[in-house]
């Protein structure tokens, strides 16, 4: 990657925006470490702190391991790049993330993936099944959005946000997975749990044995038991600090 993309914008933005940029760049590096990236065709966004509907997203064409705090692209809800950048953004990514950030002021972070396991479950009529603790940790918060082709049409936004509603996880049928959060860690944790649940489901189905599915009462119980991990503010900060430390060790250079 050339030197121009490494120029820090730290002195040109607020302290709060710089922190958001570093957190988001760390999320991209974590996604790469999990092998959740799809070259550069998936996307994670973060709302820019402040009164304006601005959010940060990856520069289209850069691999996740090359995303930094400085080269993230800031856009408004209309898709204008602020300030002008040498990089473009993924049009489908803009459709999805602009819809969510506009409709859900509570959402600070949104993550969308196309992993093999996530898409495999998204291709199943019944979707996510209550066959693992990991699935039951989240499935009471999971909604579904029917496939409409690559998300390039603005009129899909209304249906996408209606299907998401007030929930925090969504399976886009035949397409992939999506999570949102009011903190980088709970958005990440929801995706971590959802993706692992999808992986376990496909492995279990591949074994050919009859699966044990739990009823609604158990699903509710497990969801409530695990909910503390995505809402406790102290835990969120401790856990996110630990993950940032992992990125510092294993994928340094994101925070420039």
Short mmCIF file of N, CA and C in Angstrom, two decimals, residues 5 28 41 60 92 103 111 152 177 181 212 215 228-229 246 255:
data_model
loop_
_atom_site.label_atom_id
_atom_site.label_comp_id
_atom_site.label_asym_id
_atom_site.label_seq_id
_atom_site.Cartn_x
_atom_site.Cartn_y
_atom_site.Cartn_z
N UNK A 5 -1.83 6.58 1.65
CA UNK A 5 -2.91 6.00 2.43
C UNK A 5 -2.55 5.85 3.90
N UNK A 28 -11.87 -4.10 11.77
CA UNK A 28 -11.49 -4.67 10.47
C UNK A 28 -10.35 -5.66 10.63
N UNK A 41 -15.23 -7.18 0.01
CA UNK A 41 -16.63 -7.04 -0.39
C UNK A 41 -17.61 -7.03 0.79
N UNK A 60 -13.16 1.15 -0.45
CA UNK A 60 -13.44 0.01 -1.32
C UNK A 60 -12.20 -0.34 -2.13
N UNK A 92 -23.07 -1.18 -2.35
CA UNK A 92 -23.98 -2.02 -1.57
C UNK A 92 -23.77 -1.80 -0.08
N UNK A 103 -32.00 4.94 10.38
CA UNK A 103 -33.20 4.45 11.06
C UNK A 103 -33.00 4.16 12.53
N UNK A 111 -21.98 -4.40 11.41
CA UNK A 111 -21.03 -5.32 10.78
C UNK A 111 -21.81 -6.28 9.88
N UNK A 152 -28.19 -2.71 -4.13
CA UNK A 152 -27.86 -1.47 -4.85
C UNK A 152 -29.06 -0.55 -4.99
N UNK A 177 -24.62 -12.45 7.10
CA UNK A 177 -25.02 -12.10 8.47
C UNK A 177 -24.78 -10.62 8.74
N UNK A 181 -24.62 -2.69 17.16
CA UNK A 181 -24.43 -2.48 18.59
C UNK A 181 -24.21 -1.02 18.90
N UNK A 212 -30.52 -32.35 18.22
CA UNK A 212 -31.32 -32.02 19.40
C UNK A 212 -31.67 -30.54 19.33
N UNK A 215 -36.59 -26.10 23.01
CA UNK A 215 -37.85 -25.37 22.85
C UNK A 215 -37.69 -23.89 23.15
N UNK A 228 -26.20 -10.27 29.72
CA UNK A 228 -25.33 -9.38 30.50
C UNK A 228 -24.04 -9.05 29.77
N UNK A 229 -23.55 -10.00 28.99
CA UNK A 229 -22.29 -9.79 28.31
C UNK A 229 -22.32 -8.74 27.23
N UNK A 246 -5.05 -7.44 21.65
CA UNK A 246 -4.73 -8.53 20.71
C UNK A 246 -4.40 -7.96 19.33
N UNK A 255 -3.82 1.89 13.92
CA UNK A 255 -4.17 3.13 14.62
C UNK A 255 -3.31 4.29 14.19
#
